[in-house]
Short mmCIF file of C-alpha atoms in Angstrom, two decimals:
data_model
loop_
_atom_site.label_atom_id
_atom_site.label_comp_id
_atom_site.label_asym_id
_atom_site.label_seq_id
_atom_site.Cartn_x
_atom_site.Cartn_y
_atom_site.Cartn_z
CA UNK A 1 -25.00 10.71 -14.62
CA UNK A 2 -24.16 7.38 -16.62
CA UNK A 3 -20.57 6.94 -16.29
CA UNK A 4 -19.35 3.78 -16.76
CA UNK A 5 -16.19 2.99 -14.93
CA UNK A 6 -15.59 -0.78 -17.08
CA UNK A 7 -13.23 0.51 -19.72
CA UNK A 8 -10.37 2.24 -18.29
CA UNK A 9 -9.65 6.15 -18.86
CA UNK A 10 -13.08 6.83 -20.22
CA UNK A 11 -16.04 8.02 -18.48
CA UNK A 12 -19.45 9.02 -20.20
CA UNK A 13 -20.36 12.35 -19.28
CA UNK A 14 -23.69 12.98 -20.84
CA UNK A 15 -27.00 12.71 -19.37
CA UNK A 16 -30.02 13.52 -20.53
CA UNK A 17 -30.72 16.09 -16.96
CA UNK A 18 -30.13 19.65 -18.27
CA UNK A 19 -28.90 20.22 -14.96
CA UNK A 20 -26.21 17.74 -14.78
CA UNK A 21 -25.27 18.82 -18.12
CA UNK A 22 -24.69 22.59 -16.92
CA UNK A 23 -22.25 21.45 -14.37
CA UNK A 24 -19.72 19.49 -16.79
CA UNK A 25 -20.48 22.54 -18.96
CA UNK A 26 -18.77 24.22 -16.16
CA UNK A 27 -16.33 21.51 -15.43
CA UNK A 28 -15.46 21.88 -19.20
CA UNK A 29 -14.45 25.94 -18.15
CA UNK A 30 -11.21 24.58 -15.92
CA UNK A 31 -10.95 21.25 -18.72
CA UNK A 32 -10.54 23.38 -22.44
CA UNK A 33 -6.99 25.41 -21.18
CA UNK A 34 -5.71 22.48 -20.57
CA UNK A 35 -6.78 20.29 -23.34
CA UNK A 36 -6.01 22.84 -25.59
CA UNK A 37 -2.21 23.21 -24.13
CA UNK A 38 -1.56 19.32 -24.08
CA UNK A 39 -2.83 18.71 -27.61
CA UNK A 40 -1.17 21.96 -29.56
CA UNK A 41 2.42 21.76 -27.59
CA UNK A 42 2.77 18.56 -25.33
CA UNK A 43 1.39 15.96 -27.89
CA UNK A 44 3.88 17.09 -30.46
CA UNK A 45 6.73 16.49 -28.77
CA UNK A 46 6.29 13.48 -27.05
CA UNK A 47 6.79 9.93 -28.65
CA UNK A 48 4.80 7.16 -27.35
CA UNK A 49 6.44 3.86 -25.79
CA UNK A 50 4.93 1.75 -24.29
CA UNK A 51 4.87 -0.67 -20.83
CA UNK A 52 3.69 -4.16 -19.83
CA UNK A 53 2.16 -5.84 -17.10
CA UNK A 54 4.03 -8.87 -15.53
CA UNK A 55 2.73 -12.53 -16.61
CA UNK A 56 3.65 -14.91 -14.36
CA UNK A 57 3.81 -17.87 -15.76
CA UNK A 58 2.10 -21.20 -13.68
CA UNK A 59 4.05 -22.78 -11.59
CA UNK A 60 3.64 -26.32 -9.63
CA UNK A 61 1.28 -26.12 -7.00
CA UNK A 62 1.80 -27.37 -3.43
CA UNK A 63 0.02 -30.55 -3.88
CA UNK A 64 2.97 -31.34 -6.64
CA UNK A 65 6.13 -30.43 -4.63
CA UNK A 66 7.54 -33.40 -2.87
CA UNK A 67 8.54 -32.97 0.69
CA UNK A 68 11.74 -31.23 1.92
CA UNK A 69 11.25 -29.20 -1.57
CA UNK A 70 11.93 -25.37 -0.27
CA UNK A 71 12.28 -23.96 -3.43
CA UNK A 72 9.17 -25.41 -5.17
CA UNK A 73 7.73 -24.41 -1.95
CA UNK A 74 8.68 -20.75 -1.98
CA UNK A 75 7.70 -20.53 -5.99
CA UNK A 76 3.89 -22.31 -4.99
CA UNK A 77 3.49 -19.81 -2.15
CA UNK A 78 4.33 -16.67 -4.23
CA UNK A 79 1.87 -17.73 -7.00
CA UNK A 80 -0.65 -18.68 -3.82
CA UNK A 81 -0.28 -14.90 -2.76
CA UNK A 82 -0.88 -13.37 -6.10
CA UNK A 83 -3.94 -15.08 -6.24
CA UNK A 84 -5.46 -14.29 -3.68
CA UNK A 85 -4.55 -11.03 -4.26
CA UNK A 86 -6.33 -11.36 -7.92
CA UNK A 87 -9.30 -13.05 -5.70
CA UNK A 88 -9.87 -9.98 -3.51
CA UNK A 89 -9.72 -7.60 -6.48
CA UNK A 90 -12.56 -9.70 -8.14
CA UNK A 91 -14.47 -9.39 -5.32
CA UNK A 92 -14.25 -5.68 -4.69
CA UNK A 93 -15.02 -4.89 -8.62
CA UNK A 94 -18.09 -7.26 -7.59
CA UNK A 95 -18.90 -4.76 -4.81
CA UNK A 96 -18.30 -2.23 -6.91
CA UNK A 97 -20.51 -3.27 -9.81
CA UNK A 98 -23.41 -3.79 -7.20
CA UNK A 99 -23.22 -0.31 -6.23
CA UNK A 100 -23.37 1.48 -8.53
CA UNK A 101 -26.17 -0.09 -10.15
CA UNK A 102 -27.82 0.30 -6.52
CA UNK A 103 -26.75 4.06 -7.25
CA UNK A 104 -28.10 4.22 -10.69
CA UNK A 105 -31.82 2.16 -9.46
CA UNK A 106 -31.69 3.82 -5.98
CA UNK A 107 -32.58 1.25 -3.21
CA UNK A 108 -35.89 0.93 -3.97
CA UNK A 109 -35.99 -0.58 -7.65
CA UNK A 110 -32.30 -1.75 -7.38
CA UNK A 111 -33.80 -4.95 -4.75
CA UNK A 112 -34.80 -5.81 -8.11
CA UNK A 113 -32.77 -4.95 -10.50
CA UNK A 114 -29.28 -5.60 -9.38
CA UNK A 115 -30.23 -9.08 -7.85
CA UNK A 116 -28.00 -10.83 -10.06
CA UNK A 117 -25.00 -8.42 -9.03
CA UNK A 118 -25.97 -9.20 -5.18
CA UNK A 119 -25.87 -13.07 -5.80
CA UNK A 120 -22.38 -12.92 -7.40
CA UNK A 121 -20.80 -11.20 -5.16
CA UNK A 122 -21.44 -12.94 -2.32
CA UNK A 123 -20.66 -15.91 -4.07
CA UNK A 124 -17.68 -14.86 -4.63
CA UNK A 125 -17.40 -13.89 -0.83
CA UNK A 126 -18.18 -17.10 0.33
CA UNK A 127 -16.24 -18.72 -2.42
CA UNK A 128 -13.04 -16.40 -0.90
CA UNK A 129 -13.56 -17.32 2.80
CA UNK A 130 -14.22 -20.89 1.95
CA UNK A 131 -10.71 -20.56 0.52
CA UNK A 132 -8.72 -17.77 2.42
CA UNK A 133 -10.80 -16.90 5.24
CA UNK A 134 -9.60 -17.16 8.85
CA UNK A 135 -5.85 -18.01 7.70
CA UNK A 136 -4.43 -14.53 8.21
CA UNK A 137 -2.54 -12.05 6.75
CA UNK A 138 0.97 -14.62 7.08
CA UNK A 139 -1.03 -17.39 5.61
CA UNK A 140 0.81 -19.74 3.51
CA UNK A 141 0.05 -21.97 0.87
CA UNK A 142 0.30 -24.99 2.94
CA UNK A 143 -2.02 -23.42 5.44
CA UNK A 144 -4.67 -23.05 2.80
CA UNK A 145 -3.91 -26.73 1.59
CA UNK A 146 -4.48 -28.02 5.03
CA UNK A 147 -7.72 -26.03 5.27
CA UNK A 148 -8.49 -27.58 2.29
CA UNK A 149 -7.93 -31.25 3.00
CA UNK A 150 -9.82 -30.63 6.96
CA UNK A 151 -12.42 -29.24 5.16
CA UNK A 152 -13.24 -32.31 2.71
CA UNK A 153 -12.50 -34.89 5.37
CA UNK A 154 -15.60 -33.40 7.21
CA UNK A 155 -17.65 -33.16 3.91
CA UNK A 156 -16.92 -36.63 3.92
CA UNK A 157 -17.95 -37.11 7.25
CA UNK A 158 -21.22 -34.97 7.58
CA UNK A 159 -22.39 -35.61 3.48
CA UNK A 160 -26.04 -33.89 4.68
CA UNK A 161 -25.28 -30.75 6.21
CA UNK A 162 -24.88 -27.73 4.51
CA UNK A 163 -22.06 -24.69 6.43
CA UNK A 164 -22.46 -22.63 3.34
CA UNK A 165 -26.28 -22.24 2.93
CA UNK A 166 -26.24 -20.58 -0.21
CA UNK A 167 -29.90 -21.93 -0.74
CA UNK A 168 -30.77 -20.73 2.71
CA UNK A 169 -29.95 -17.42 1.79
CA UNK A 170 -31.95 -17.50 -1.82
CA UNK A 171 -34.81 -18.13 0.04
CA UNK A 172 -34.55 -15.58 2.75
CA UNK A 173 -33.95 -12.92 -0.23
CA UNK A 174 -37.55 -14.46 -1.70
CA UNK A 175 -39.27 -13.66 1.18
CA UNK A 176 -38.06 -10.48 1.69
CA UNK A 177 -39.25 -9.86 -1.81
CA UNK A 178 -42.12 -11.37 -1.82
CA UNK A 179 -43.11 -9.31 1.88
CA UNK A 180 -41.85 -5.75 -0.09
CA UNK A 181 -44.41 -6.81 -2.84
CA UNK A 182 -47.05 -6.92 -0.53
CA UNK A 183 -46.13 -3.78 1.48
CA UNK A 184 -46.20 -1.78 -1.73
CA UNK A 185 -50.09 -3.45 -2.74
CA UNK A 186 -51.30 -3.25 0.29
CA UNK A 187 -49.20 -1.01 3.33
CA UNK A 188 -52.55 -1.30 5.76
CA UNK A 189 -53.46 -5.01 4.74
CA UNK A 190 -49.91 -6.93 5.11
CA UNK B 1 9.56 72.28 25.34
CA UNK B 2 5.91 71.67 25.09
CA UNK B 3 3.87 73.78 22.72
CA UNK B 4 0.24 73.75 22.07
CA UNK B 5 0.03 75.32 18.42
CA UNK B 6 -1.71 74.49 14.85
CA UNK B 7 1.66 72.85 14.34
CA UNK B 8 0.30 70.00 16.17
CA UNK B 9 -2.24 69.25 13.52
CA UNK B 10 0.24 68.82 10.78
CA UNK B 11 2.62 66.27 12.46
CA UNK B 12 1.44 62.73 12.31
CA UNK B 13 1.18 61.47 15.80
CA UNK B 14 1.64 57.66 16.16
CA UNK B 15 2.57 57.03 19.72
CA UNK B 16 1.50 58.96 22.59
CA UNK B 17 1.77 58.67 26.03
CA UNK B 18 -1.03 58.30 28.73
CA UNK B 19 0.42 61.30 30.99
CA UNK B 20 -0.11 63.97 27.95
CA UNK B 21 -3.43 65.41 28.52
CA UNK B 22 -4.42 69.58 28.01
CA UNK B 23 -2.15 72.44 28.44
CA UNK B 24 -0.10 71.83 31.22
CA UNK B 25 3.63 72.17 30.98
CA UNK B 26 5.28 69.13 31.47
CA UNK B 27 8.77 69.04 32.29
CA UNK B 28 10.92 65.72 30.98
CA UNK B 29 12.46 65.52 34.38
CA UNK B 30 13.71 62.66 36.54
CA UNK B 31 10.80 60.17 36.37
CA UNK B 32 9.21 61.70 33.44
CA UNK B 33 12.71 61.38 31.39
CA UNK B 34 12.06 58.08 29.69
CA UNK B 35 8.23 59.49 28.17
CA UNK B 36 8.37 60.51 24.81
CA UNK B 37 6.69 63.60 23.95
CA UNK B 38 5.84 64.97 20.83
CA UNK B 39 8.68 68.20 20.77
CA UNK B 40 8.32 70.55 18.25
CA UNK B 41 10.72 73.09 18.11
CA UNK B 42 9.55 74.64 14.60
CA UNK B 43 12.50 72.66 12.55
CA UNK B 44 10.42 70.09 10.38
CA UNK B 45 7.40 68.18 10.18
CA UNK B 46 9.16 64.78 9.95
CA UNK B 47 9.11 62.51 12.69
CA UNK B 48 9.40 58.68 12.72
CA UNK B 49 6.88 56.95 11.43
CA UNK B 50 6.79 53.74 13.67
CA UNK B 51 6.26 50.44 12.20
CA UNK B 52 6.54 46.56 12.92
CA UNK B 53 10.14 45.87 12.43
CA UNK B 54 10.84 44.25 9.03
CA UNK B 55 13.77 41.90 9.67
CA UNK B 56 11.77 38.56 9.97
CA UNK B 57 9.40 39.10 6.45
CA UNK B 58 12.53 39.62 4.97
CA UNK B 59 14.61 36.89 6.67
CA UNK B 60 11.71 34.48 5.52
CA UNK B 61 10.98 35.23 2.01
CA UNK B 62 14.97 35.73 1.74
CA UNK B 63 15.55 31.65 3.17
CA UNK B 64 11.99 30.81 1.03
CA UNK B 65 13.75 32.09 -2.13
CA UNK B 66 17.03 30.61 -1.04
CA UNK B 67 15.49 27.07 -0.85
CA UNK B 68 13.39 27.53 -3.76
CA UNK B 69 16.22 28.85 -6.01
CA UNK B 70 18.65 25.74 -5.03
CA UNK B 71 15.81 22.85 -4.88
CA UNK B 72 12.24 23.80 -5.82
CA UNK B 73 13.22 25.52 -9.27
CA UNK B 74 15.64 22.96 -10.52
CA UNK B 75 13.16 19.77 -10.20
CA UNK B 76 10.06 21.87 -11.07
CA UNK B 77 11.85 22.53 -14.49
CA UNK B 78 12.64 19.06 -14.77
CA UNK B 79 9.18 17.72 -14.04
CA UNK B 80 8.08 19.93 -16.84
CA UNK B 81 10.79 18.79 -18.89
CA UNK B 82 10.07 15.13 -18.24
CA UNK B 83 6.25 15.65 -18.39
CA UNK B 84 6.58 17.92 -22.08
CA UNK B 85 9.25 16.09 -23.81
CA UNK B 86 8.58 12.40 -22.37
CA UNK B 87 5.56 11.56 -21.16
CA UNK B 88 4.99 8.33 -19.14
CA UNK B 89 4.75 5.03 -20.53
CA UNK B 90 1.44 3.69 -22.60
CA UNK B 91 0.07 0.32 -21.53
CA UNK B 92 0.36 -2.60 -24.33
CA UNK B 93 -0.41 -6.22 -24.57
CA UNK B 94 2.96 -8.63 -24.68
CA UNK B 95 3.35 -8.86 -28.55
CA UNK B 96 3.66 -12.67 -29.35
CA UNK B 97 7.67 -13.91 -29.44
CA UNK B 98 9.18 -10.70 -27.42
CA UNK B 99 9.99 -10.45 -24.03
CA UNK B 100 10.01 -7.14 -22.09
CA UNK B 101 13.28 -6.32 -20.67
CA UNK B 102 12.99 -5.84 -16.86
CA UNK B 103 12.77 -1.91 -16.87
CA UNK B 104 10.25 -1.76 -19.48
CA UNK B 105 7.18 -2.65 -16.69
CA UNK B 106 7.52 0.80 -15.21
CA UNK B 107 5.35 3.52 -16.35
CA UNK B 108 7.06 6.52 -14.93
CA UNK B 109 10.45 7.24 -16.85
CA UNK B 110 12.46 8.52 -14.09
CA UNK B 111 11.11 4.89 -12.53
CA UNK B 112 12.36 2.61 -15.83
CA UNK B 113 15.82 5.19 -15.69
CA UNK B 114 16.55 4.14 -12.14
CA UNK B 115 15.76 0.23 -12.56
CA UNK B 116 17.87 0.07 -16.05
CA UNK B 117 20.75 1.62 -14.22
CA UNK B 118 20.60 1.72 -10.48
CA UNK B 119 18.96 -1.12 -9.23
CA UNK B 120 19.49 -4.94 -9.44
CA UNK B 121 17.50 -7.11 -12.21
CA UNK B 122 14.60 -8.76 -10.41
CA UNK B 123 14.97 -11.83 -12.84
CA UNK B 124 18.56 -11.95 -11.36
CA UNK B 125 17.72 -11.34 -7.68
CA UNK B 126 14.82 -13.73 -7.80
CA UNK B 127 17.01 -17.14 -8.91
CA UNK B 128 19.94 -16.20 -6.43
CA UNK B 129 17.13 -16.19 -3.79
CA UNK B 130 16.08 -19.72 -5.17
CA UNK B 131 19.56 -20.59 -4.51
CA UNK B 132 20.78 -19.52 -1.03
CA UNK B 133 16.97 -21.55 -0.44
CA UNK B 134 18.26 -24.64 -1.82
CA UNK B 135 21.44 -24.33 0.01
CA UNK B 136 19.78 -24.04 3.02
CA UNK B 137 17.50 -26.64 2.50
CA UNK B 138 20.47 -28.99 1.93
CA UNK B 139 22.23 -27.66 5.28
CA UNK B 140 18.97 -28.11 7.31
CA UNK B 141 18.24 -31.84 5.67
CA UNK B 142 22.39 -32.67 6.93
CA UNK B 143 22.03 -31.18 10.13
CA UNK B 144 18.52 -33.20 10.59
CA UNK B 145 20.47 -36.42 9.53
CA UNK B 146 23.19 -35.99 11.89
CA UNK B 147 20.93 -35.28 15.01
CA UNK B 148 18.76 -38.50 13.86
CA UNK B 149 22.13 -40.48 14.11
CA UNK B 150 23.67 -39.25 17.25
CA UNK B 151 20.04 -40.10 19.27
CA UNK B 152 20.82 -43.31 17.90
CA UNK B 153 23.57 -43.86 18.44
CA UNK B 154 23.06 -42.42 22.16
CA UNK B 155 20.11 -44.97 22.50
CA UNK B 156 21.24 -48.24 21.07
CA UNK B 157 25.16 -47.48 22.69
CA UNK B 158 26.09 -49.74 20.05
CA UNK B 159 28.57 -47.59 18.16
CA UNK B 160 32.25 -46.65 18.57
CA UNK B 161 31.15 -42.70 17.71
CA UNK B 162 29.82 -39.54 19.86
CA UNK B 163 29.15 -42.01 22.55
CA UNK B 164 31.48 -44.64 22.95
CA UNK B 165 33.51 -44.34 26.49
CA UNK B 166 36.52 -46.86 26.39
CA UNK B 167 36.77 -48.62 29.48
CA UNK B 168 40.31 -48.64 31.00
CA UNK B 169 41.77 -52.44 31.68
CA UNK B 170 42.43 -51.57 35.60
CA UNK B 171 38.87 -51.24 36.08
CA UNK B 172 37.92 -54.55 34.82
CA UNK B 173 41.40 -55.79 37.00
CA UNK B 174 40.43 -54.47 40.02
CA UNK B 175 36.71 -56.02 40.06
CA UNK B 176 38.39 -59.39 38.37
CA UNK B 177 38.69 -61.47 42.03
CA UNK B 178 34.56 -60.24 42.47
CA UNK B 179 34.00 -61.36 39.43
CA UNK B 180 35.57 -64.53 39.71
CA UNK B 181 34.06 -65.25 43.06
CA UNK B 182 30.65 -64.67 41.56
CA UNK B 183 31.32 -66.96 38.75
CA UNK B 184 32.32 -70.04 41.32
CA UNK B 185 29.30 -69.11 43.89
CA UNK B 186 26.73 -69.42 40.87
CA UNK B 187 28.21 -72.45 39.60
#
């Protein structure tokens, strides 16, 4: 079943399986009474207004509030909350995006296809923990800054070594691949 | 008066007792008194027909419909009056040079009716929170100062303030002829 779960309130329920289009034939059974209800009488007599979504507008960071500044302190560490809220959303749509095209492949052909998803989203994991991670739920934006500055001061200090090992992990994922391809030649050979 | 006739077939027989069994005449006597028997003395073919007692159904669907009547009925028509006639809010971009008033970022209408009338503007709340942090900030950075000078003050004992103990002119007249003496021995 392709539905596609990108635009909100609309979901694609056709396939090509005659199967899978028997059941939302039946699904249909419980969904025409009450289509037909909401369009002849509801829609009528309802007018439409509308609603908005809060934009916060961007306020000075932490690194540009002087010291002994509370209130430029409290406004920094609301905006630092929201977004890391925003960051954790991103990376569960990420998740989400992998998955289902892991759902869509199966496991099998999805090692393939959905390699690209898999790489973004855990950059974006590491990205989050490089920023967020290990602070806490009670974290502040101060906490994060500190993390920030300890974390450049030993960049500084140790310019060859690599914590993050993105690269490691590309080349782990190679082999893996490369060993799968080899499986699937040759399952007595390799 | 026991009787063993055709009768018996007619009259529906819910509840009989263990002690009842072929012809015998059995007298409702002394121990047997409290045993019911099935008397038929030709008058009717009516007799009780025993049931579960129906006091508690009826005590429970009478409270259900209570409840239902005063609470349940009310806001179900409401809902449906809410959901027919209003409908909840639609999601739009911020049009260019217009600012949303505070309720309008609710999508449920009983939700904007509350915050337009009931509760507190958020805008409002928000700055007076600001404030009483300011204030407090100012308190905390006069109370620091204050501390800062009275250690100071309490190390350096130069200052006629928190610290300063006046010394009494008898002291200093009672030690005067020591102090004298010392001054002649040293010189």
């Amino acid at each position: 079943m392709s539905s596609t779960h990108d635009e909100h309130g609309s979901v694609d329920l056709s396939s090509e399986n005659k199967f899978m289009n028997r059941l939302i034939g039946l699904g249909k059974i419980f969904d025409g009474p009450a289509t037909f209800f909401r369009e002849k009488f509801v829609e009528k007599n309802r007018k439409e207004y509308p609603y908005y979504h809060r934009n916060y507008p961007r306020v000075p960071t932490i690194d540009e509030c002087a010291f002994g500044d509370h209130v430029c302190f409290f406004e920094a560490n609301e905006q630092f909350l929201r977004d890391r809220k925003v960051d954790k959303f991103i990376t569960q749509i990420l998740a989400r995006r992998a998955h289902e095209c892991y759902i869509k492949h199966g496991p099998y052909d999805g090692f393939e296809k959905c390699r690209q998803l898999d790489e973004d989203h855990e950059k974006a994991l590491t990205n989050y923990y490089i920023k967020y991670g290990d602070l806490g739920s009670n974290a502040t934006c101060i906490d994060a800054y500190m993390k920030q500055k300890h974390r450049l001061i030993w960049q500084r200090r140790n310019p060859e070594k690599d914590i993050v090992g993105l690269e490691k992990q590309k080349e782990i994922r190679k082999e893996v691949a490369e060993y799968q391809k080899r499986i699937t030649e040759d399952p007595i050979k390799a | 008066m026991i009787v063993h006739s055709k009768l018996i077939n007619l009259v529906p027989v819910i509840a009989k007792s263990n002690l009842r069994h072929g012809l015998k005449e059995k007298v409702s006597k002394g121990l047997n008194s409290n045993i019911n028997y099935n008397q038929l003395r030709h008058s009717h073919a009516r007799t009780m027909f025993i049931r579960p007692g129906k006091f508690y159904t009826k005590k429970y669907f009478d409270s259900l419909h209570f409840h239902f009547c005063l609470a349940g009925l009310p806001f179900f028509l409401f809902i449906a009056y809410q959901n027919f006639f209003v409908g909840p809010a639609i999601l739009n971009d911020i049009p260019e040079d217009y600012e949303p008033r505070y309720w309008e970022y609710h999508k449920n209408p009983i939700k904007r009716f509350m915050s337009r009338y009931i509760f507190e503007i958020p805008e409002r709340a928000y700055e007076r929170n600001l404030h009483f942090i300011y204030v407090e900030g100012c308190k905390q950075k006069m109370r620091n100062l204050e501390k800062k000078v009275k250690t100071m003050m309490k190390e350096n004992q130069d200052y006629k303030a928190w610290y300063y103990v006046p010394v009494p002119k008898e002291t200093l007249e009672m030690n005067k002829v020591e102090f004298i003496l010392i001054i002649i021995l040293s010189k």
